[in-house]
Tab-separated table of N, CA and C in Angstrom:
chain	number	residue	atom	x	y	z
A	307	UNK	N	91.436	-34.940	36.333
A	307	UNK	CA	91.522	-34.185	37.571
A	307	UNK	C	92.791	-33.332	37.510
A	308	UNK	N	92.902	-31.707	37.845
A	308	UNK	CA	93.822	-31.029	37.762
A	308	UNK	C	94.895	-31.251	39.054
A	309	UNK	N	95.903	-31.530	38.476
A	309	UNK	CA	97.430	-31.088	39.747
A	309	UNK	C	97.214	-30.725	41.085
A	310	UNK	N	97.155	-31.480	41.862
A	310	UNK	CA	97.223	-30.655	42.957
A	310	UNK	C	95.871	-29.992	43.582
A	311	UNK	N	94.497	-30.407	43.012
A	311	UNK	CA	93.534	-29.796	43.053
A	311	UNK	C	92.042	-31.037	44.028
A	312	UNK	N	92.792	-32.168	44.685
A	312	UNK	CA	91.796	-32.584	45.596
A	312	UNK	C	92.315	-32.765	46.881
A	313	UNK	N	91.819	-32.865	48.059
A	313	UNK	CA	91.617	-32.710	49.697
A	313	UNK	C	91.785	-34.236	49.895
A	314	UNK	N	91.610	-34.967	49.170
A	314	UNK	CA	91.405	-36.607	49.452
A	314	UNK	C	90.815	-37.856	48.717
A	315	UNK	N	91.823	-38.660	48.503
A	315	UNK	CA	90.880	-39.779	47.483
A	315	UNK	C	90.568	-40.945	48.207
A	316	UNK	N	89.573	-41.695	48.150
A	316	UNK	CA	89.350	-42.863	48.785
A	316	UNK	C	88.887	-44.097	48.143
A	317	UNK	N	89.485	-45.167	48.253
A	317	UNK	CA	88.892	-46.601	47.464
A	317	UNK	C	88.462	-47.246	48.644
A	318	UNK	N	87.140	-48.449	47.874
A	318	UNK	CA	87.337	-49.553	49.059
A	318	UNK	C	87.083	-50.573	48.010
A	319	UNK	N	88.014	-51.995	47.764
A	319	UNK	CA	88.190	-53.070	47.134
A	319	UNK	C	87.984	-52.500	46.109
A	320	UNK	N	89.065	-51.584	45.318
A	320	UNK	CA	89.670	-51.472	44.039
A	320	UNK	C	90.528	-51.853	43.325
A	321	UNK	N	91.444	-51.108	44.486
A	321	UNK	CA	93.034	-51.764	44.024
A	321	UNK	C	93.225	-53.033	43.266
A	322	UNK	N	92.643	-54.436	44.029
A	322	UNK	CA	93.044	-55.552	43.625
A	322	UNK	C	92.593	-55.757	42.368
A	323	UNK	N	91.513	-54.852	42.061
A	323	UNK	CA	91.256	-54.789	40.525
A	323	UNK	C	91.823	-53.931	39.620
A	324	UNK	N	93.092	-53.276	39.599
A	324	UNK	CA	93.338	-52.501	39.017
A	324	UNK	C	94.703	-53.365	38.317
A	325	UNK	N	95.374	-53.319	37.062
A	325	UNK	CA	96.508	-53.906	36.209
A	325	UNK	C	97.784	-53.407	37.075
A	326	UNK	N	97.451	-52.516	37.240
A	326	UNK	CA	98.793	-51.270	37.335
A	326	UNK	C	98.411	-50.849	38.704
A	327	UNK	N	98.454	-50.835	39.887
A	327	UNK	CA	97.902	-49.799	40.673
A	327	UNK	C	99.187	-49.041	40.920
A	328	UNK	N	100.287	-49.345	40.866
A	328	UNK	CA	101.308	-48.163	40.994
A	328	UNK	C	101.110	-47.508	40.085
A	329	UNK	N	100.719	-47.350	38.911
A	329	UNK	CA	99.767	-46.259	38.098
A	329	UNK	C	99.073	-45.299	39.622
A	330	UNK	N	98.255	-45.969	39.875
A	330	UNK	CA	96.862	-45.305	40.367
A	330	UNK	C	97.906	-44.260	41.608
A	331	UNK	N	98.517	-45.035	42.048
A	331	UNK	CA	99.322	-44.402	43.026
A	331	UNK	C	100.115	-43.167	42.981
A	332	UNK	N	100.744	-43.326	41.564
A	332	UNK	CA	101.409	-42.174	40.874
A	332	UNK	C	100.318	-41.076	40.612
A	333	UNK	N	99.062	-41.273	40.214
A	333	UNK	CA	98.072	-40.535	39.587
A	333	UNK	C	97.443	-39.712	41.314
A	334	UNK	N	97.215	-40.689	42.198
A	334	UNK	CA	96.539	-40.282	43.348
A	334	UNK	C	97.575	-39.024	43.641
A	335	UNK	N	98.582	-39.347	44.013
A	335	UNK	CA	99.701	-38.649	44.545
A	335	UNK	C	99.733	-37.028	43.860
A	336	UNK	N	99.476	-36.991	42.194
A	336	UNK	CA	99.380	-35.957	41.232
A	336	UNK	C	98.176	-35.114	41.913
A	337	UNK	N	97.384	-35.972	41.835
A	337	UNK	CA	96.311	-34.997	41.981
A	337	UNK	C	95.768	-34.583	43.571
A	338	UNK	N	96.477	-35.196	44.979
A	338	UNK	CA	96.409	-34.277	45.732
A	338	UNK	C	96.949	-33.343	45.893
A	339	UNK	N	96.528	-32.399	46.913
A	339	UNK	CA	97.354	-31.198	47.194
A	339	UNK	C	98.398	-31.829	47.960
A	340	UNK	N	99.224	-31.068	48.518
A	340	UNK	CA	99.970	-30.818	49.798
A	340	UNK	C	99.476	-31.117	50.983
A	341	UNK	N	99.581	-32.054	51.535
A	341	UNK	CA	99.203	-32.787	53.249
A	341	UNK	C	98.072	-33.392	52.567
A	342	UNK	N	96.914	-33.634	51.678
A	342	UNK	CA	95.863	-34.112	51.281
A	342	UNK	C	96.307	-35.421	51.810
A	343	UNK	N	95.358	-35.919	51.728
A	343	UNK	CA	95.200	-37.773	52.414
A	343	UNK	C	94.139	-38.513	51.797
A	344	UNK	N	94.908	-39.900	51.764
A	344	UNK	CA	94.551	-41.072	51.042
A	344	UNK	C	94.169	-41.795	51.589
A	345	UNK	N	92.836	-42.990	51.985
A	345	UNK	CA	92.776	-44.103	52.384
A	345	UNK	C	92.244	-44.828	51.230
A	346	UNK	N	93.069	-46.647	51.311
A	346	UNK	CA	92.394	-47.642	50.968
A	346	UNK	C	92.458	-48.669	51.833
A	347	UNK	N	91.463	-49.647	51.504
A	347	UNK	CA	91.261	-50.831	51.942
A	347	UNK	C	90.911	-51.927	50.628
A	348	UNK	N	91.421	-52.753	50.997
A	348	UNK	CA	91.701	-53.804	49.615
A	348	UNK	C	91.838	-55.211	50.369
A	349	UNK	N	91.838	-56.056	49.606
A	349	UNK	CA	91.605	-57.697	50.104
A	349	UNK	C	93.746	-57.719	50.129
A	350	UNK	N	93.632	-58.729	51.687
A	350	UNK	CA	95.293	-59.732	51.704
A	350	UNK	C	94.898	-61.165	51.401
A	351	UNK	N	93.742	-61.867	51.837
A	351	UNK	CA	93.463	-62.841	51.454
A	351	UNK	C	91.989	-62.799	51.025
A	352	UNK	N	91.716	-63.779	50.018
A	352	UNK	CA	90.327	-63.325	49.057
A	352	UNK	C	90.070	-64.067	48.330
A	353	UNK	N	89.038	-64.409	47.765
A	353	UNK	CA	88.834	-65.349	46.582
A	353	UNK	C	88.417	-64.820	45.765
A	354	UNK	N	89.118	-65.376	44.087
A	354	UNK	CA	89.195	-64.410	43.021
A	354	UNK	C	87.612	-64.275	42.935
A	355	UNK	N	87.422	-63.339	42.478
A	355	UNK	CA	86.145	-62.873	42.127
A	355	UNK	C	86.665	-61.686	40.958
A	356	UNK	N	85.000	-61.367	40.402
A	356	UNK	CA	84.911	-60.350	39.147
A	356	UNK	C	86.294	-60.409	38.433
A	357	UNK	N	86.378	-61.873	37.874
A	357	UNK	CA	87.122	-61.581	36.859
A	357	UNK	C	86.759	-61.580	35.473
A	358	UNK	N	87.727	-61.017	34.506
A	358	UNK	CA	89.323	-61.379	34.423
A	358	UNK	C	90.080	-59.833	34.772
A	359	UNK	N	89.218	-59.331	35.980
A	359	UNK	CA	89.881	-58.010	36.199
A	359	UNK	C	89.807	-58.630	37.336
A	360	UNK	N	90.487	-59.267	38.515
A	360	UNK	CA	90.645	-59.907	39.782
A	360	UNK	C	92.253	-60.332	39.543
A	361	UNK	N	93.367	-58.784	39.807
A	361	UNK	CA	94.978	-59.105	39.603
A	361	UNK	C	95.603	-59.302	40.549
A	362	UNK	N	95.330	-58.774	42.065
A	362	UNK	CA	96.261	-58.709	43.338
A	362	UNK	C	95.599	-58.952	44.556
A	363	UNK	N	96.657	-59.288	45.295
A	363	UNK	CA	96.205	-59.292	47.065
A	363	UNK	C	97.375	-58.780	47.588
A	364	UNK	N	97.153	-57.794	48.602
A	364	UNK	CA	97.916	-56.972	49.084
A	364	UNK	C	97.935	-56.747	50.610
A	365	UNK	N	99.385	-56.841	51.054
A	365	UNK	CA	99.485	-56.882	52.326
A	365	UNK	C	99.840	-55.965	52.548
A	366	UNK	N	99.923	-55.286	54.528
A	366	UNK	CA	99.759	-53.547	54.382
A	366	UNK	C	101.314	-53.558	54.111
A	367	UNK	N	102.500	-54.488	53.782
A	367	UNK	CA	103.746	-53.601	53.193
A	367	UNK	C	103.479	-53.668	51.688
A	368	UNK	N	102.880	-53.840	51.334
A	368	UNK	CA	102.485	-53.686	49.450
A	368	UNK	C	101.705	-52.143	49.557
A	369	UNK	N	100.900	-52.281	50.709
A	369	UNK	CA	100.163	-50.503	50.293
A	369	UNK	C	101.021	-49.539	51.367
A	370	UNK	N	102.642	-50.261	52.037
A	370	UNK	CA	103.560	-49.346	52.336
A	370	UNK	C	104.096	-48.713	51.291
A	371	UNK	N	104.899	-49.574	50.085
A	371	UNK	CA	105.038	-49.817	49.011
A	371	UNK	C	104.566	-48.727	47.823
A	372	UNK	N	103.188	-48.974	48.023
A	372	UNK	CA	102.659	-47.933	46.775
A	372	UNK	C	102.494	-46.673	47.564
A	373	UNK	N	101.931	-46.545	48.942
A	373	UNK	CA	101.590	-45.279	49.079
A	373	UNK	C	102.777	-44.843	50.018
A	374	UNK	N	104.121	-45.128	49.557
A	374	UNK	CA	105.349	-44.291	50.339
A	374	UNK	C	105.825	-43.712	50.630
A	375	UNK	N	107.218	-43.099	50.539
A	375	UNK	CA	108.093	-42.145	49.984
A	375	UNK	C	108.429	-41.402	48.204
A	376	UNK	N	108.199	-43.454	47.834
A	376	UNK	CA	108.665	-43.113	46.222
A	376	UNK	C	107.514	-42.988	45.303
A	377	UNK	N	106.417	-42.544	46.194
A	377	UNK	CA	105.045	-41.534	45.681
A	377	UNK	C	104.670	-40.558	46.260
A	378	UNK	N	105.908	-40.052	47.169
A	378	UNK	CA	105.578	-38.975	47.588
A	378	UNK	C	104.658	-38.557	48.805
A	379	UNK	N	104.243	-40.213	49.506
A	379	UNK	CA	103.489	-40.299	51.068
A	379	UNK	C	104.362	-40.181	52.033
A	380	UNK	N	103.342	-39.861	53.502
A	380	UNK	CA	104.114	-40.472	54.434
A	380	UNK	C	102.765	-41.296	54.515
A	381	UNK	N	103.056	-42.933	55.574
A	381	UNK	CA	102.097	-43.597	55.604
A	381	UNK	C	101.764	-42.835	57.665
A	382	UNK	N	100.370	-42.420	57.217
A	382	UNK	CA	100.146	-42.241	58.601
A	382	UNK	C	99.510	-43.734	59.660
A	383	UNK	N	98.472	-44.242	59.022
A	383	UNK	CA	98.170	-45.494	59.542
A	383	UNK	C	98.330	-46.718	58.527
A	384	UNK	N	98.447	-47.938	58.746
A	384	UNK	CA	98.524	-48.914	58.364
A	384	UNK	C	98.082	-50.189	58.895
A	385	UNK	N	97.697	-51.306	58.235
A	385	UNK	CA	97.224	-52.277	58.609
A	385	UNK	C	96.451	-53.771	58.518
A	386	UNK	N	97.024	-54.407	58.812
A	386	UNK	CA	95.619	-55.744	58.265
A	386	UNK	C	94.682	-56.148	59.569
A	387	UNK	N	93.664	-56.990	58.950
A	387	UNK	CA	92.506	-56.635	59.658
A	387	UNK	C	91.384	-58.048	59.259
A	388	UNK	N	90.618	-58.573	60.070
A	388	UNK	CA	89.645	-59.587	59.932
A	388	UNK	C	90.495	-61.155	59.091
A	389	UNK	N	91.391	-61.549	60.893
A	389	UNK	CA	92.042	-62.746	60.640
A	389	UNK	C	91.678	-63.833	59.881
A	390	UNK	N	92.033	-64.486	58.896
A	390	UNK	CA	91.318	-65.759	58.213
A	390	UNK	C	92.274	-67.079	58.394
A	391	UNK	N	91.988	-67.966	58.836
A	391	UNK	CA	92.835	-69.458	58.619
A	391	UNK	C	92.029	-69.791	57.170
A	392	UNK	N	93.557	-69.729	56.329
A	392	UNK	CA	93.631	-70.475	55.171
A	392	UNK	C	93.678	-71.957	55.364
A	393	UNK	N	92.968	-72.850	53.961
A	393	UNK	CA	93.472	-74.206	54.594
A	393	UNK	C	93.142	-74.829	53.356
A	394	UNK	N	94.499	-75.462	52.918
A	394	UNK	CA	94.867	-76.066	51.787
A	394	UNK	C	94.179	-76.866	51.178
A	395	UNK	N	93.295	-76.977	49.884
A	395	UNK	CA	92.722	-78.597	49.321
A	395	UNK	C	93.076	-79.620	49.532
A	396	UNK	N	92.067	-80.553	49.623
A	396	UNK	CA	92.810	-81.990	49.856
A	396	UNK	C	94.252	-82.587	48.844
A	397	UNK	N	94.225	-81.730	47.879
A	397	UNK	CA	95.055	-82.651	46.839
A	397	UNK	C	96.534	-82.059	46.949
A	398	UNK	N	96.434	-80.947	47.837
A	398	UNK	CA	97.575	-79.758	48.319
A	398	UNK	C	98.279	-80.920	50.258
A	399	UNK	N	97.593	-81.718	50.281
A	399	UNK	CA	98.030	-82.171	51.211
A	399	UNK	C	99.155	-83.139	51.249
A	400	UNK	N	100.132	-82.948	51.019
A	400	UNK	CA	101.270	-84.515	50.938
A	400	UNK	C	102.089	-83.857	50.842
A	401	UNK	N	103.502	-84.281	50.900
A	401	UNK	CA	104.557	-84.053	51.474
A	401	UNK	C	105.451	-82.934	51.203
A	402	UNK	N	105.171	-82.612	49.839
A	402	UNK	CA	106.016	-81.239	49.189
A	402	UNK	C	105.214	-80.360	49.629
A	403	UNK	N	103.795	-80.287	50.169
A	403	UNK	CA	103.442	-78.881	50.727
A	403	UNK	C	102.774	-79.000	52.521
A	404	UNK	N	103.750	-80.303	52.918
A	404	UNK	CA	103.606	-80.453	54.461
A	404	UNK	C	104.222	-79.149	55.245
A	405	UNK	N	105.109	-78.369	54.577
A	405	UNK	CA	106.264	-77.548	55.485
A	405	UNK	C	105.831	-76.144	55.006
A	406	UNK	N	104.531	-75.871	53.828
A	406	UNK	CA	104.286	-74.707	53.790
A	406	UNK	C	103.090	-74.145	55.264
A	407	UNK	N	103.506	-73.011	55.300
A	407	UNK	CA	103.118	-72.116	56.219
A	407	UNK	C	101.311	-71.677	55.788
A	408	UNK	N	100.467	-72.615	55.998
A	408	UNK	CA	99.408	-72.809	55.738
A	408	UNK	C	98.582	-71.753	57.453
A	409	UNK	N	97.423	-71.128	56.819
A	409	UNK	CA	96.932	-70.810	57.825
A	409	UNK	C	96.549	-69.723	58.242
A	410	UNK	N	97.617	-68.583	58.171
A	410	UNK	CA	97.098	-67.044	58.886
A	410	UNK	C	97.159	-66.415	57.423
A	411	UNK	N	95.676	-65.719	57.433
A	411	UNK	CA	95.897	-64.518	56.444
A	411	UNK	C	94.988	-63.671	56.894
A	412	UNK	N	94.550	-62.748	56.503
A	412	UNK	CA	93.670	-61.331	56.909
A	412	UNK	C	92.532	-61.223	55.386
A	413	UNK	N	91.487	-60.893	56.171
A	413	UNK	CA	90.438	-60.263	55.081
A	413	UNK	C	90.832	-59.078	53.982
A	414	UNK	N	91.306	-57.710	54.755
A	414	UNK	CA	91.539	-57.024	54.595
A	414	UNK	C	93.045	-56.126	54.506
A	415	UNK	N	93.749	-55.590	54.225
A	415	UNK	CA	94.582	-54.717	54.653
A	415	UNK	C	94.405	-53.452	53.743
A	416	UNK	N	94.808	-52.047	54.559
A	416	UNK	CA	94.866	-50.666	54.811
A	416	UNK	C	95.523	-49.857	54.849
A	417	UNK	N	95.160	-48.754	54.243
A	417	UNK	CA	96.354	-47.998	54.601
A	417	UNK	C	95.890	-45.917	54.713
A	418	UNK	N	96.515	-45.555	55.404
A	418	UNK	CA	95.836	-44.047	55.556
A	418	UNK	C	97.701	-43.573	55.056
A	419	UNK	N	97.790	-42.564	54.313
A	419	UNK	CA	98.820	-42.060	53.754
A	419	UNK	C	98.518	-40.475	53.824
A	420	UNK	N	99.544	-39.480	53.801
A	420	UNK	CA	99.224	-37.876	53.638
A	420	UNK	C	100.647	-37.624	52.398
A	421	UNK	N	100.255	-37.103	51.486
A	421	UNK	CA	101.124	-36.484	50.381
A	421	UNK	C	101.735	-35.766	51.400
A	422	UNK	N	103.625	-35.944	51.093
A	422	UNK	CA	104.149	-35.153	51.873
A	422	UNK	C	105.208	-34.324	50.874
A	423	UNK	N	105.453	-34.528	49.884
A	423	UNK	CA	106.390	-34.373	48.041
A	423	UNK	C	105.511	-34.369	47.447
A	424	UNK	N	106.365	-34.104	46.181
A	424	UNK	CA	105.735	-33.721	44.674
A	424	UNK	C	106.685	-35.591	44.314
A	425	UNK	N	105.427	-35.335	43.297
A	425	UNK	CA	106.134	-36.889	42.146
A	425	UNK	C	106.845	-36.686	41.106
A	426	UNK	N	107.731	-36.816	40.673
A	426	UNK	CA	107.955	-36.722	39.170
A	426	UNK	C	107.565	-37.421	38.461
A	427	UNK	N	108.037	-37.592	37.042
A	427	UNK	CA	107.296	-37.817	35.843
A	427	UNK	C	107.962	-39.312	35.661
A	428	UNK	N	107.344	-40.078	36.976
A	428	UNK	CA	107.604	-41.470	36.634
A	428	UNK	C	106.233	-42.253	36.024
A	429	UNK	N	105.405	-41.961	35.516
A	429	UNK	CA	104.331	-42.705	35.507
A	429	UNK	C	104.456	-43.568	34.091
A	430	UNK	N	105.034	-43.168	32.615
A	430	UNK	CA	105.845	-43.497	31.993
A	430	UNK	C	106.851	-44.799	31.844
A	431	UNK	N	107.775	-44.526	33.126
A	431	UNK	CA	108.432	-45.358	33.436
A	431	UNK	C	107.559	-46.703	33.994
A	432	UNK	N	106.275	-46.860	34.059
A	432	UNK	CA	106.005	-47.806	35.140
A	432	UNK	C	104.775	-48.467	34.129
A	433	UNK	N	104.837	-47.908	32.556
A	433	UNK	CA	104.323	-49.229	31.753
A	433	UNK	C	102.795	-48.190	31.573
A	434	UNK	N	102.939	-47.512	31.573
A	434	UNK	CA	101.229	-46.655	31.628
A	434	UNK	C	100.741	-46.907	29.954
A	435	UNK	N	101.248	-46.419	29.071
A	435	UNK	CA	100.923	-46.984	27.694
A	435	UNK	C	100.838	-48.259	27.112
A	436	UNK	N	101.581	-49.186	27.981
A	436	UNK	CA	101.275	-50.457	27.686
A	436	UNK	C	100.114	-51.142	28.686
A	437	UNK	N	99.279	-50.429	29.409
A	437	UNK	CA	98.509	-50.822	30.190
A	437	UNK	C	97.662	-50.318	30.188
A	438	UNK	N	97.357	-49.398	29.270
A	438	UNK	CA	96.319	-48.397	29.604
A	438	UNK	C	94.942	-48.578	28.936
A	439	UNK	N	94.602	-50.111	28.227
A	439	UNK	CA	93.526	-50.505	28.519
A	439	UNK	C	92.822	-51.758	28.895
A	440	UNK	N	93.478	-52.292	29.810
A	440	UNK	CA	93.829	-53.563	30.059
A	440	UNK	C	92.617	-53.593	31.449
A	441	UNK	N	92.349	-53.156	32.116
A	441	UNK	CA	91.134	-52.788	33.132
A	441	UNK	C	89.948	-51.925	32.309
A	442	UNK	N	89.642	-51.375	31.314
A	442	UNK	CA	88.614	-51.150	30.978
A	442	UNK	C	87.381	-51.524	31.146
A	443	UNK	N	87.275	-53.077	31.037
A	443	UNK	CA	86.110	-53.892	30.884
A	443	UNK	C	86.271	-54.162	32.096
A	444	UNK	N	85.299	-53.902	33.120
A	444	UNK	CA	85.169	-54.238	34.770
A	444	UNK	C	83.868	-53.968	34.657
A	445	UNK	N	82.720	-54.731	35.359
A	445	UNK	CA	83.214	-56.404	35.283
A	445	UNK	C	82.960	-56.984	34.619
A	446	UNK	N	83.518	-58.163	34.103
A	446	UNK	CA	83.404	-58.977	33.517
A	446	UNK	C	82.462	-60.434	33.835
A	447	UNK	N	81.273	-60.248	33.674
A	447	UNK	CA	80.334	-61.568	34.514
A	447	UNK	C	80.605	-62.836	33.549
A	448	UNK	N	81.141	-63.236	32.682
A	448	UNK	CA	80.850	-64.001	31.946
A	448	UNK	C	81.087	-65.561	32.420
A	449	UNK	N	79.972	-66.061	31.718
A	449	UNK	CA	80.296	-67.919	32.715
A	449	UNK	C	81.813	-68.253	32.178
């Protein structure tokens, strides 16, 4: 995709499959224009699925994070969404994990961003050649 040459990119439950998504972030950012806008939606709490490409869960300050300043966003909306009570295995129950904070997580979290900068040539810096085929194989069904 050329520089500067799309109106808007959109994922829904990608991200968490991606090695690198501050890659993707750096790349999204490249290829909008000026004010162009971004939404994703991605799992905060989830059960692994489609792996061995199943890497992250992300809360909306993780997709503050990628889709920021230091990619060149402003975040216009943000958010998590479809409350879940987590609740620990039986064998998770006794005394070293009596005092963890068991319980609230979200289905989902979101984020709506508008390119407001240009990026520089950090993508490099953030492992792109050493990662760059490490998500290829999606998905992976195997027993």
């Amino acid at each position: 995709v050329a520089p500067g040459s799309l109106d808007g990119v959109f994922s829904l439950a990608v991200l968490e499959h991606l090695a690198a998504p501050w890659l993707a972030a750096a790349e999204i950012s490249r290829a909008l224009k000026m004010g162009g806008e971004t939404v994703h939606v991605t799992h905060q709490s989830w059960p692994v699925h489609e792996t061995p490409n199943d890497f992250f869960r992300m809360s909306d300050q993780a997709l503050r994070s990628l889709f920021g300043p230091a990619t060149g966003f402003e975040v216009v909306e943000c958010g998590m969404a479809y409350p879940m009570v987590l609740v620990p295995p039986a064998q998770m129950r006794h005394a070293d994990w009596l005092n963890v904070p068991f319980g609230r997580g979200f289905g989902q979290s979101y984020i709506r961003a508008r390119k407001v900068a240009e990026l520089g040539p950090v993508a490099s810096l953030w492992g792109a050649q050493d990662l760059a085929g490490i998500s290829q194989h999606y998905p992976n069904r195997k027993p």
